[in-house]
Amino acid sequence: MRPPSLRILLASLVVGIASPMAWAEYALNLPAPATDIARRIYDLHTLILWICGGIFLVVFIPMFYALWRHRKSVGHEAHRFHEHTLLEWAWTVVPFFILIGMAVPTTAVVISMKDTSAPDMTIKVTGRQWKWEYEYLGADLKFISNLATPQEQLEQQAPKGEHYLLEVDRPLVIPTGKKIRFVITAEDVIHSWWVPAFGVKQDAVPGFVRDAWVKVDQPGTYRGQCAELCGVRHGYMPIVVEAMPPDKYAEWMAAQKTLVAAAQAGAQREYPLPELIAMGERVYMTNCVACHQANGAGIPGAFPALNGSKLVNGPPAGHLDRVFHGKPGTAMQAFGGQLSDMDIAAVVSFERNSWGNKMGDGVQPRDVAALRRTEK
Amino acid sequence: MESTMTAVHHEEHPSGLARWLTTTNHKDIGTLYLWFSFAMFLFAGSLAMLIRAELFQPGLQLLSPAVFNQLTALHGLIMIFGAIMPAFVGFANWQVPLMIGAPDMAFPRLNNWSFWLLPAAATLLIASFFAPGGAMAAGWTMYPPLFIQGGISYDMTILAIHILGLSSIMGAINIVTTILNLRAPGMKLMMMPLFVWTWLITAYLLVAVMPVLASVITMLLTDRHFGTHFFSAAGGGDPVMFQHIFWFFGHPEVYIMILPAFGIISTIIPTFARKKLFGYTSMVYAVASIALLSFIVWAHHMFTTGMPVAGQLFFMYSTMLIAIPTGVKVFNWVATLWRGSISFETPMLFALAVVCLFTIGGFSGLVLALVPVDIQLQDTYYVVAHFHYVLFSGAAMSIMGGVYYWLPKWTGHMYDETLGKWHFWLTAVAFNVTFFPMHFLGLAGMPRRIPDYALQFADFNRIASVGAFVLGLAQLLFLYVVVKCIRGGFAAGERPWDGADTLEWTLTSPPPYHSFTTPPNLSK
Amino acid sequence: MVEIVRADDNPACLHFCVTARPNSVSGHSGWLIAMAILIPSCTIAGIIFFTIGAWPVSLFMGLPIVGLSAAFYSVERHAGDFERITLDGDRLILDRHTLGWDQHLEFNSYWVQVALHPTAVGGGNMLALVSHGKEVAFGQLMSDEERETLGRELKRWLAKTRH
Ligand SMILES: [Cu+2]
């Protein structure tokens, strides 16, 4: 009989390792699942881990026993055998059956994950360098979701917030308890839309549409990141999904519609230049700063400077055209499809009157709307 | 006699640098390969040190995201094509002719060229850091369309990989021909040491898949500059097709880097267990089946690209099958140890660590083979942990063990056993401190190839960085031990390892060689 | 493969004669096996890639077949190569046969010297005959150990003839 103190010590050790409290700082496993699929993946991973752990012991206990008992330093003489047909067959065939045991439950999960049929609603997700665009199909709502962590936090000029790098300006909002189908694509390079708590990771391939689905049980905020290397700011395109009960979701959707209408009305009027520049700085810091940098100097060899640029210091129409249509074959995107008339006008006005650029003129939302009309 | 002397061209004995440039002796070329790969190992390792320094804490401290991406891409490329593969070719050059009783490689001059292509390619890759826009930053996998966006350094990378590929193909053809044609009379295929077997199969894989790599990067080049649209949807191509072709090369490539390691381990373990390798025949079949299976598993790198459910299931099942021959190898090694007479010199320590740690990498590979779990873990640090368990504690540590094992034979001196053991323990412990926590990071959701991360990943990243610095520094100790051994030490004698002579060591000294070492009777 | 004939074995060689030939064990069957594995796998892969629109891969798949065939062909053509060194009284004769190209050199054993140079880095060696300040390398078909032994023996024998 062991002394009780040792038993208590052992028990507390086991509890200490197993208890999530003791390891709160160190996440050791997949995040808490928020969908049925994610839960099944979690369980599958746990099962496989136990099987692997078991095999590991079966193989390595004999090995370490041999290393200990059959040492030369204790005078152990080497035996001569080097073949054993039955044994060799056994360790070929037995693993095969273990693998079948793993494959059966896994296959069921694969088939469920792929079943995107009969959704309650569909959201189109488009990956772009380096932001996500969400379009609620059939609801006439579309917006872009950018990293919201300020540049100062990245460069240690401000303390980092709780959701450092995992926060966006406009999260994707979805209702709980509904089967939502995502159709996923990309504009420029391959991205990957990944929310760990949903068990969804789907590459966004330019020119092709893939799909995935979720059905979220509990309201909450779920965070993820782009998982496929997509260029300089790959680490800075997070995904935030807010799941809310269907009634709250309906309220949110109605509010969005009013906002869109208000913005359209506002784009009709004429804005004074200082107001445009002030708005433009905000747009610049969200959409342009990654490449062209806060000082407008760009990154030599990779991204051109705007400060002193011939195009920016030329006629407004050419400048607007480049922002609107982008430059094919480069990282400069066509912002006409991404930003509102208001935002494009503001950012062009800002660039023409910032750093060393002193053009003193700007572009009005009306001008952008006119350009957009000629496109159609 | 005068007339005949002038009639032929004279092969002058070269001196100085020319001796290095023109040597065709397999031992010379083997040594050059090994030194080159060690230099590249240290260089690519220092890129990894920079990566780990940046990831030591959240935020951007040392590097810009652009430079960070260049470092991760070039670390991978150089480690694979500059360090691991040339190191194994170095072993092949040294050991294959000795083990099969061939005087040299089949094509000594070709052998010389395949080596000297490597420094040229390495120079191109290193120079690309100074190109406008910096080095290639699209990951070692070079996925388009991202790769298409890059600047001049991307073309330099394509050229460098073409050169490396050419070198590999030439080397592989040389090795296949040597093994199949130049064996000592009487040496049947099933009598060859396992190291030779693993290299024969590896060389076959190389010959078969390096052209695939060459073609896929050529297609990248034509997409970039010559108006083709293989990989752009706008022109009727498909970016995912690149991944299919790349991984059709890429998965056999993984085995190209691990099969010779199996060969080294299967040489070291019997020596220090003083017992014949268990299940030689099944080992040969296991290596061959791993090589065959490697051609039908490639799409397990692409489960998240969105392939049909039948495709996912096929590649999942075929990938799981690889566990069987891999398991056979591990079981055979354990059975070789069983009832041996085991001692623990440095090569043996490395070999035992490889068996344990590679098995961990094998298990995480099995976890990743399961489609649903892979979808959670694809492109996370779990994958980074997995392939470092396979390629560092599988391939690189086998190379280290092999170097200690054959150093006495190569240099004629024993290495410093105490320092060798220090090197082993520092490497083994630091390796686990670096890479084991990455499993947890990946499970918790940290993507790979990011220069900065959310705060919840900070603790494990700090641990991994500390481990990485120790791991990096420990390799300088390795350099010191090797240099010290070359410069002198106790004479190693004919067979430094007492366990080696009774086993396949005897096979390495075939009859013709023996018949000549007893000098002919000349006193007539 | 090195074969040694001494005077007592073969009266045609007055003192002794060493012949080195390349090992050649595979011959035609090895080539057939190598190609039987390579050609089907490369063809199947080439066809599959062609059908998905990646025709350059199919072109490149021809490369290993051509390369390995050329290698085997070359080895087979060189199967008859040999290198023979004969000591005959005061003559040292070096015969070389490389793919139809024959070389026959005769040296006076009083003037010729045997040089065994270590190679650049790897602990290998090269063997040469030096006469009138000119070097003729030989022993390409031998291993380092064989060259070393042969060099040592030749030196010993030449020293004896000069007595
Ligand atoms: Cu992305």
PDB file of N, CA and C in Angstrom, chain A residues 26 28 30-31 48 52 59 65 70-72 76 78-79 82 88 91 99 106-107 114 129 154 156 161 164 188 190 194 196 199 201-203 210 225 227-229 231-232 234, chain B residues 59-61 65 69 138 145 149 243 274 279 282 304-305 307 312 317 320 331-332 338-342 363 370 372 375-376 378-380 440 443 447 449 452 455 459-460:
ATOM      1  N   TYR A  26      -2.110  28.549 -22.069  1.00  0.00           N
ATOM      2  CA  TYR A  26      -1.555  27.788 -23.178  1.00  0.00           C
ATOM      3  C   TYR A  26      -2.654  26.941 -23.808  1.00  0.00           C
ATOM      4  N   LEU A  28      -4.011  24.190 -25.855  1.00  0.00           N
ATOM      5  CA  LEU A  28      -3.343  22.967 -26.289  1.00  0.00           C
ATOM      6  C   LEU A  28      -4.131  22.199 -27.321  1.00  0.00           C
ATOM      7  N   LEU A  30      -7.725  22.098 -30.264  1.00  0.00           N
ATOM      8  CA  LEU A  30      -8.559  22.860 -31.183  1.00  0.00           C
ATOM      9  C   LEU A  30      -9.482  23.780 -30.382  1.00  0.00           C
ATOM     10  N   PRO A  31      -9.843  24.934 -30.938  1.00  0.00           N
ATOM     11  CA  PRO A  31     -10.725  25.843 -30.201  1.00  0.00           C
ATOM     12  C   PRO A  31     -12.102  25.226 -29.991  1.00  0.00           C
ATOM     13  N   ILE A  48      -8.195   9.950 -32.783  1.00  0.00           N
ATOM     14  CA  ILE A  48      -6.965   9.576 -33.491  1.00  0.00           C
ATOM     15  C   ILE A  48      -5.755   9.742 -32.569  1.00  0.00           C
ATOM     16  N   CYS A  52      -3.059   6.924 -31.752  1.00  0.00           N
ATOM     17  CA  CYS A  52      -1.625   7.127 -32.006  1.00  0.00           C
ATOM     18  C   CYS A  52      -0.832   6.986 -30.711  1.00  0.00           C
ATOM     19  N   VAL A  59       4.924   0.466 -29.304  1.00  0.00           N
ATOM     20  CA  VAL A  59       6.188   0.343 -30.023  1.00  0.00           C
ATOM     21  C   VAL A  59       7.373   0.709 -29.130  1.00  0.00           C
ATOM     22  N   TYR A  65      12.754  -0.732 -23.317  1.00  0.00           N
ATOM     23  CA  TYR A  65      13.110  -1.897 -22.505  1.00  0.00           C
ATOM     24  C   TYR A  65      14.392  -2.537 -23.063  1.00  0.00           C
ATOM     25  N   HIS A  70      19.227  -4.695 -22.812  1.00  0.00           N
ATOM     26  CA  HIS A  70      20.135  -5.356 -23.751  1.00  0.00           C
ATOM     27  C   HIS A  70      21.328  -4.476 -24.077  1.00  0.00           C
ATOM     28  N   ARG A  71      21.783  -3.765 -23.057  1.00  0.00           N
ATOM     29  CA  ARG A  71      22.952  -2.904 -23.251  1.00  0.00           C
ATOM     30  C   ARG A  71      24.215  -3.740 -23.309  1.00  0.00           C
ATOM     31  N   LYS A  72      25.176  -3.248 -24.045  1.00  0.00           N
ATOM     32  CA  LYS A  72      26.481  -3.900 -24.064  1.00  0.00           C
ATOM     33  C   LYS A  72      27.177  -3.687 -22.714  1.00  0.00           C
ATOM     34  N   HIS A  76      25.311  -7.678 -22.163  1.00  0.00           N
ATOM     35  CA  HIS A  76      24.330  -8.459 -22.907  1.00  0.00           C
ATOM     36  C   HIS A  76      24.907  -8.902 -24.244  1.00  0.00           C
ATOM     37  N   ALA A  78      24.608 -10.280 -28.059  1.00  0.00           N
ATOM     38  CA  ALA A  78      23.631 -10.148 -29.139  1.00  0.00           C
ATOM     39  C   ALA A  78      23.125 -11.516 -29.571  1.00  0.00           C
ATOM     40  N   HIS A  79      21.788 -11.598 -29.773  1.00  0.00           N
ATOM     41  CA  HIS A  79      21.233 -12.825 -30.338  1.00  0.00           C
ATOM     42  C   HIS A  79      21.393 -12.789 -31.859  1.00  0.00           C
ATOM     43  N   HIS A  82      17.182 -12.687 -37.210  1.00  0.00           N
ATOM     44  CA  HIS A  82      16.962 -11.460 -37.991  1.00  0.00           C
ATOM     45  C   HIS A  82      15.755 -11.587 -38.905  1.00  0.00           C
ATOM     46  N   GLU A  88       6.359 -10.413 -38.900  1.00  0.00           N
ATOM     47  CA  GLU A  88       6.387  -9.403 -39.962  1.00  0.00           C
ATOM     48  C   GLU A  88       5.024  -9.283 -40.640  1.00  0.00           C
ATOM     49  N   TRP A  91       2.637  -7.307 -38.156  1.00  0.00           N
ATOM     50  CA  TRP A  91       2.688  -5.847 -38.068  1.00  0.00           C
ATOM     51  C   TRP A  91       2.483  -5.171 -39.422  1.00  0.00           C
ATOM     52  N   LEU A  99      -6.264   1.152 -39.412  1.00  0.00           N
ATOM     53  CA  LEU A  99      -6.531   2.251 -40.350  1.00  0.00           C
ATOM     54  C   LEU A  99      -7.985   2.223 -40.815  1.00  0.00           C
ATOM     55  N   THR A 106     -14.271   8.792 -40.131  1.00  0.00           N
ATOM     56  CA  THR A 106     -13.797   9.979 -40.843  1.00  0.00           C
ATOM     57  C   THR A 106     -14.587  10.203 -42.126  1.00  0.00           C
ATOM     58  N   THR A 107     -14.845   9.104 -42.845  1.00  0.00           N
ATOM     59  CA  THR A 107     -15.575   9.219 -44.108  1.00  0.00           C
ATOM     60  C   THR A 107     -16.941   9.864 -43.885  1.00  0.00           C
ATOM     61  N   LYS A 114     -19.235  18.138 -46.920  1.00  0.00           N
ATOM     62  CA  LYS A 114     -19.378  18.498 -48.329  1.00  0.00           C
ATOM     63  C   LYS A 114     -20.822  18.770 -48.717  1.00  0.00           C
ATOM     64  N   GLN A 129      -6.523  41.054 -52.064  1.00  0.00           N
ATOM     65  CA  GLN A 129      -5.343  41.493 -51.321  1.00  0.00           C
ATOM     66  C   GLN A 129      -5.693  42.819 -50.638  1.00  0.00           C
ATOM     67  N   LEU A 154       0.784  47.697 -34.423  1.00  0.00           N
ATOM     68  CA  LEU A 154       1.706  46.786 -35.105  1.00  0.00           C
ATOM     69  C   LEU A 154       3.147  47.187 -34.837  1.00  0.00           C
ATOM     70  N   GLN A 156       4.467  48.810 -32.318  1.00  0.00           N
ATOM     71  CA  GLN A 156       4.717  49.014 -30.873  1.00  0.00           C
ATOM     72  C   GLN A 156       4.605  50.462 -30.446  1.00  0.00           C
ATOM     73  N   GLY A 161      -4.305  45.729 -28.339  1.00  0.00           N
ATOM     74  CA  GLY A 161      -5.632  45.460 -27.788  1.00  0.00           C
ATOM     75  C   GLY A 161      -5.869  43.975 -27.610  1.00  0.00           C
ATOM     76  N   TYR A 164      -5.964  41.939 -30.902  1.00  0.00           N
ATOM     77  CA  TYR A 164      -4.889  42.352 -31.806  1.00  0.00           C
ATOM     78  C   TYR A 164      -4.837  41.462 -33.034  1.00  0.00           C
ATOM     79  N   ASP A 188      -7.813  38.202 -56.936  1.00  0.00           N
ATOM     80  CA  ASP A 188      -6.445  38.366 -57.433  1.00  0.00           C
ATOM     81  C   ASP A 188      -5.609  37.098 -57.270  1.00  0.00           C
ATOM     82  N   ILE A 190      -4.803  33.414 -54.572  1.00  0.00           N
ATOM     83  CA  ILE A 190      -5.552  32.461 -53.744  1.00  0.00           C
ATOM     84  C   ILE A 190      -5.513  32.919 -52.284  1.00  0.00           C
ATOM     85  N   TRP A 194     -11.135  30.969 -43.373  1.00  0.00           N
ATOM     86  CA  TRP A 194     -11.014  29.989 -42.288  1.00  0.00           C
ATOM     87  C   TRP A 194     -11.527  30.547 -40.963  1.00  0.00           C
ATOM     88  N   PRO A 196     -11.842  28.746 -37.389  1.00  0.00           N
ATOM     89  CA  PRO A 196     -11.599  27.471 -36.709  1.00  0.00           C
ATOM     90  C   PRO A 196     -12.818  26.953 -35.938  1.00  0.00           C
ATOM     91  N   GLY A 199     -15.057  24.944 -38.107  1.00  0.00           N
ATOM     92  CA  GLY A 199     -14.528  23.797 -38.855  1.00  0.00           C
ATOM     93  C   GLY A 199     -14.585  24.026 -40.350  1.00  0.00           C
ATOM     94  N   LYS A 201     -12.596  25.661 -43.598  1.00  0.00           N
ATOM     95  CA  LYS A 201     -11.478  26.337 -44.250  1.00  0.00           C
ATOM     96  C   LYS A 201     -11.606  26.024 -45.730  1.00  0.00           C
ATOM     97  N   GLN A 202     -11.820  27.066 -46.516  1.00  0.00           N
ATOM     98  CA  GLN A 202     -11.990  26.843 -47.945  1.00  0.00           C
ATOM     99  C   GLN A 202     -11.143  27.840 -48.708  1.00  0.00           C
ATOM    100  N   ASP A 203     -10.275  27.315 -49.582  1.00  0.00           N
ATOM    101  CA  ASP A 203      -9.463  28.207 -50.409  1.00  0.00           C
ATOM    102  C   ASP A 203     -10.369  29.020 -51.330  1.00  0.00           C
ATOM    103  N   ARG A 210     -16.011  28.093 -55.042  1.00  0.00           N
ATOM    104  CA  ARG A 210     -16.114  26.893 -54.203  1.00  0.00           C
ATOM    105  C   ARG A 210     -17.184  27.169 -53.158  1.00  0.00           C
ATOM    106  N   GLN A 225      -8.600  33.726 -39.664  1.00  0.00           N
ATOM    107  CA  GLN A 225      -7.650  34.469 -40.485  1.00  0.00           C
ATOM    108  C   GLN A 225      -7.576  33.843 -41.867  1.00  0.00           C
ATOM    109  N   ALA A 227      -5.855  31.845 -44.517  1.00  0.00           N
ATOM    110  CA  ALA A 227      -4.915  30.750 -44.251  1.00  0.00           C
ATOM    111  C   ALA A 227      -3.970  30.471 -45.410  1.00  0.00           C
ATOM    112  N   GLU A 228      -4.146  31.114 -46.546  1.00  0.00           N
ATOM    113  CA  GLU A 228      -3.253  30.809 -47.668  1.00  0.00           C
ATOM    114  C   GLU A 228      -2.401  32.038 -47.960  1.00  0.00           C
ATOM    115  N   LEU A 229      -1.087  31.819 -48.039  1.00  0.00           N
ATOM    116  CA  LEU A 229      -0.172  32.937 -48.286  1.00  0.00           C
ATOM    117  C   LEU A 229      -0.636  33.735 -49.512  1.00  0.00           C
ATOM    118  N   GLY A 231       0.495  37.197 -50.121  1.00  0.00           N
ATOM    119  CA  GLY A 231       1.269  38.406 -50.372  1.00  0.00           C
ATOM    120  C   GLY A 231       1.693  39.085 -49.088  1.00  0.00           C
ATOM    121  N   VAL A 232       2.121  40.338 -49.238  1.00  0.00           N
ATOM    122  CA  VAL A 232       2.754  41.054 -48.129  1.00  0.00           C
ATOM    123  C   VAL A 232       1.881  41.091 -46.885  1.00  0.00           C
ATOM    124  N   HIS A 234      -0.576  39.164 -45.934  1.00  0.00           N
ATOM    125  CA  HIS A 234      -1.293  37.915 -45.667  1.00  0.00           C
ATOM    126  C   HIS A 234      -1.652  37.775 -44.194  1.00  0.00           C
TER     127      HIS A 234
ATOM    128  N   GLY B  59       3.905  41.689 -32.694  1.00  0.00           N
ATOM    129  CA  GLY B  59       4.317  42.998 -33.189  1.00  0.00           C
ATOM    130  C   GLY B  59       5.434  42.829 -34.193  1.00  0.00           C
ATOM    131  N   LEU B  60       5.711  43.918 -34.914  1.00  0.00           N
ATOM    132  CA  LEU B  60       6.804  43.870 -35.886  1.00  0.00           C
ATOM    133  C   LEU B  60       8.018  44.543 -35.268  1.00  0.00           C
ATOM    134  N   GLN B  61       9.097  43.773 -35.044  1.00  0.00           N
ATOM    135  CA  GLN B  61      10.278  44.360 -34.415  1.00  0.00           C
ATOM    136  C   GLN B  61      11.434  44.517 -35.393  1.00  0.00           C
ATOM    137  N   PRO B  65       6.962  42.845 -43.187  1.00  0.00           N
ATOM    138  CA  PRO B  65       6.267  41.648 -43.673  1.00  0.00           C
ATOM    139  C   PRO B  65       6.824  41.170 -45.007  1.00  0.00           C
ATOM    140  N   ASN B  69       8.331  37.348 -45.591  1.00  0.00           N
ATOM    141  CA  ASN B  69       7.889  36.359 -46.589  1.00  0.00           C
ATOM    142  C   ASN B  69       9.049  35.851 -47.434  1.00  0.00           C
ATOM    143  N   ALA B 138       6.886  34.061 -52.339  1.00  0.00           N
ATOM    144  CA  ALA B 138       5.609  33.353 -52.500  1.00  0.00           C
ATOM    145  C   ALA B 138       5.639  31.976 -51.864  1.00  0.00           C
ATOM    146  N   PRO B 145      -1.709  32.545 -58.450  1.00  0.00           N
ATOM    147  CA  PRO B 145      -1.248  33.732 -59.171  1.00  0.00           C
ATOM    148  C   PRO B 145      -0.267  34.603 -58.376  1.00  0.00           C
ATOM    149  N   GLN B 149       2.760  37.661 -59.756  1.00  0.00           N
ATOM    150  CA  GLN B 149       2.861  39.093 -59.438  1.00  0.00           C
ATOM    151  C   GLN B 149       4.293  39.549 -59.185  1.00  0.00           C
ATOM    152  N   GLN B 243      -1.064  23.455 -58.489  1.00  0.00           N
ATOM    153  CA  GLN B 243      -0.864  22.700 -57.250  1.00  0.00           C
ATOM    154  C   GLN B 243      -0.848  21.200 -57.518  1.00  0.00           C
ATOM    155  N   ARG B 274      24.884  -4.528 -32.654  1.00  0.00           N
ATOM    156  CA  ARG B 274      25.744  -5.684 -32.905  1.00  0.00           C
ATOM    157  C   ARG B 274      24.927  -6.896 -33.328  1.00  0.00           C
ATOM    158  N   GLY B 279      14.647  -8.265 -40.752  1.00  0.00           N
ATOM    159  CA  GLY B 279      13.713  -8.185 -41.872  1.00  0.00           C
ATOM    160  C   GLY B 279      14.227  -7.399 -43.057  1.00  0.00           C
ATOM    161  N   SER B 282      11.801  -7.401 -46.044  1.00  0.00           N
ATOM    162  CA  SER B 282      10.606  -6.576 -45.881  1.00  0.00           C
ATOM    163  C   SER B 282      10.976  -5.091 -45.864  1.00  0.00           C
ATOM    164  N   THR B 304      -8.018  21.564 -48.938  1.00  0.00           N
ATOM    165  CA  THR B 304      -8.855  22.764 -48.779  1.00  0.00           C
ATOM    166  C   THR B 304      -9.090  23.497 -50.092  1.00  0.00           C
ATOM    167  N   THR B 305      -8.528  22.992 -51.209  1.00  0.00           N
ATOM    168  CA  THR B 305      -8.774  23.706 -52.464  1.00  0.00           C
ATOM    169  C   THR B 305     -10.189  23.482 -52.960  1.00  0.00           C
ATOM    170  N   MET B 307     -11.964  20.028 -53.605  1.00  0.00           N
ATOM    171  CA  MET B 307     -12.081  18.989 -54.625  1.00  0.00           C
ATOM    172  C   MET B 307     -13.326  18.162 -54.311  1.00  0.00           C
ATOM    173  N   GLN B 312     -11.384  13.667 -52.342  1.00  0.00           N
ATOM    174  CA  GLN B 312     -10.894  13.765 -50.965  1.00  0.00           C
ATOM    175  C   GLN B 312     -10.751  12.386 -50.344  1.00  0.00           C
ATOM    176  N   TYR B 317      -7.557   7.868 -48.251  1.00  0.00           N
ATOM    177  CA  TYR B 317      -7.282   6.442 -48.054  1.00  0.00           C
ATOM    178  C   TYR B 317      -5.850   6.098 -48.508  1.00  0.00           C
ATOM    179  N   MET B 320      -3.375   7.229 -45.994  1.00  0.00           N
ATOM    180  CA  MET B 320      -3.346   6.414 -44.774  1.00  0.00           C
ATOM    181  C   MET B 320      -2.561   5.128 -45.002  1.00  0.00           C
ATOM    182  N   PHE B 331       8.954  -0.899 -36.915  1.00  0.00           N
ATOM    183  CA  PHE B 331       8.917  -2.174 -36.174  1.00  0.00           C
ATOM    184  C   PHE B 331      10.211  -2.958 -36.391  1.00  0.00           C
ATOM    185  N   ASN B 332      10.704  -2.970 -37.627  1.00  0.00           N
ATOM    186  CA  ASN B 332      11.931  -3.712 -37.916  1.00  0.00           C
ATOM    187  C   ASN B 332      13.126  -3.135 -37.156  1.00  0.00           C
ATOM    188  N   TRP B 338      16.088  -5.390 -30.381  1.00  0.00           N
ATOM    189  CA  TRP B 338      15.674  -6.386 -29.391  1.00  0.00           C
ATOM    190  C   TRP B 338      16.735  -7.475 -29.238  1.00  0.00           C
ATOM    191  N   ARG B 339      17.167  -7.681 -28.023  1.00  0.00           N
ATOM    192  CA  ARG B 339      18.186  -8.683 -27.707  1.00  0.00           C
ATOM    193  C   ARG B 339      19.490  -8.469 -28.469  1.00  0.00           C
ATOM    194  N   GLY B 340      19.805  -7.215 -28.718  1.00  0.00           N
ATOM    195  CA  GLY B 340      21.117  -6.923 -29.268  1.00  0.00           C
ATOM    196  C   GLY B 340      22.106  -6.742 -28.144  1.00  0.00           C
ATOM    197  N   SER B 341      23.241  -6.169 -28.507  1.00  0.00           N
ATOM    198  CA  SER B 341      24.211  -5.811 -27.485  1.00  0.00           C
ATOM    199  C   SER B 341      24.503  -4.336 -27.733  1.00  0.00           C
ATOM    200  N   ILE B 342      23.686  -3.505 -27.100  1.00  0.00           N
ATOM    201  CA  ILE B 342      23.532  -2.125 -27.557  1.00  0.00           C
ATOM    202  C   ILE B 342      24.507  -1.191 -26.853  1.00  0.00           C
ATOM    203  N   PHE B 363       3.007  10.114 -37.005  1.00  0.00           N
ATOM    204  CA  PHE B 363       1.667  10.179 -36.409  1.00  0.00           C
ATOM    205  C   PHE B 363       0.971  11.481 -36.765  1.00  0.00           C
ATOM    206  N   LEU B 370      -6.339  12.735 -42.415  1.00  0.00           N
ATOM    207  CA  LEU B 370      -7.789  12.674 -42.279  1.00  0.00           C
ATOM    208  C   LEU B 370      -8.383  14.001 -42.735  1.00  0.00           C
ATOM    209  N   PRO B 372     -11.166  15.797 -42.575  1.00  0.00           N
ATOM    210  CA  PRO B 372     -11.792  16.827 -41.725  1.00  0.00           C
ATOM    211  C   PRO B 372     -10.775  17.484 -40.794  1.00  0.00           C
ATOM    212  N   ILE B 375      -8.535  19.811 -42.696  1.00  0.00           N
ATOM    213  CA  ILE B 375      -9.142  21.094 -43.054  1.00  0.00           C
ATOM    214  C   ILE B 375      -8.973  22.088 -41.904  1.00  0.00           C
ATOM    215  N   GLN B 376      -9.008  21.600 -40.673  1.00  0.00           N
ATOM    216  CA  GLN B 376      -8.714  22.503 -39.557  1.00  0.00           C
ATOM    217  C   GLN B 376      -7.235  22.894 -39.527  1.00  0.00           C
ATOM    218  N   GLN B 378      -4.666  22.481 -42.000  1.00  0.00           N
ATOM    219  CA  GLN B 378      -3.950  22.885 -43.207  1.00  0.00           C
ATOM    220  C   GLN B 378      -3.476  24.336 -43.078  1.00  0.00           C
ATOM    221  N   ASP B 379      -2.226  24.581 -43.504  1.00  0.00           N
ATOM    222  CA  ASP B 379      -1.656  25.934 -43.471  1.00  0.00           C
ATOM    223  C   ASP B 379      -1.578  26.526 -42.074  1.00  0.00           C
ATOM    224  N   THR B 380      -1.499  25.677 -41.048  1.00  0.00           N
ATOM    225  CA  THR B 380      -1.255  26.198 -39.707  1.00  0.00           C
ATOM    226  C   THR B 380       0.117  25.725 -39.236  1.00  0.00           C
ATOM    227  N   PHE B 440       0.709  22.746 -30.792  1.00  0.00           N
ATOM    228  CA  PHE B 440      -0.335  23.434 -30.028  1.00  0.00           C
ATOM    229  C   PHE B 440      -0.744  24.732 -30.723  1.00  0.00           C
ATOM    230  N   LEU B 443      -3.007  23.818 -33.580  1.00  0.00           N
ATOM    231  CA  LEU B 443      -4.333  23.422 -33.116  1.00  0.00           C
ATOM    232  C   LEU B 443      -5.126  24.641 -32.669  1.00  0.00           C
ATOM    233  N   PRO B 447      -2.061  30.574 -38.214  1.00  0.00           N
ATOM    234  CA  PRO B 447      -1.678  30.234 -39.573  1.00  0.00           C
ATOM    235  C   PRO B 447      -0.170  30.293 -39.727  1.00  0.00           C
ATOM    236  N   ARG B 449       3.317  31.177 -42.061  1.00  0.00           N
ATOM    237  CA  ARG B 449       3.744  32.233 -42.981  1.00  0.00           C
ATOM    238  C   ARG B 449       3.162  33.597 -42.630  1.00  0.00           C
ATOM    239  N   ASP B 452       3.379  38.234 -37.886  1.00  0.00           N
ATOM    240  CA  ASP B 452       2.908  38.760 -36.616  1.00  0.00           C
ATOM    241  C   ASP B 452       1.656  37.963 -36.254  1.00  0.00           C
ATOM    242  N   LEU B 455      -2.415  37.769 -29.737  1.00  0.00           N
ATOM    243  CA  LEU B 455      -1.730  37.671 -28.444  1.00  0.00           C
ATOM    244  C   LEU B 455      -1.807  36.284 -27.817  1.00  0.00           C
ATOM    245  N   ASP B 459       2.902  32.899 -25.933  1.00  0.00           N
ATOM    246  CA  ASP B 459       3.737  32.095 -25.029  1.00  0.00           C
ATOM    247  C   ASP B 459       4.497  30.994 -25.765  1.00  0.00           C
ATOM    248  N   PHE B 460       3.757  30.217 -26.563  1.00  0.00           N
ATOM    249  CA  PHE B 460       4.417  29.110 -27.262  1.00  0.00           C
ATOM    250  C   PHE B 460       5.421  29.625 -28.287  1.00  0.00           C
TER     251      PHE B 460
END
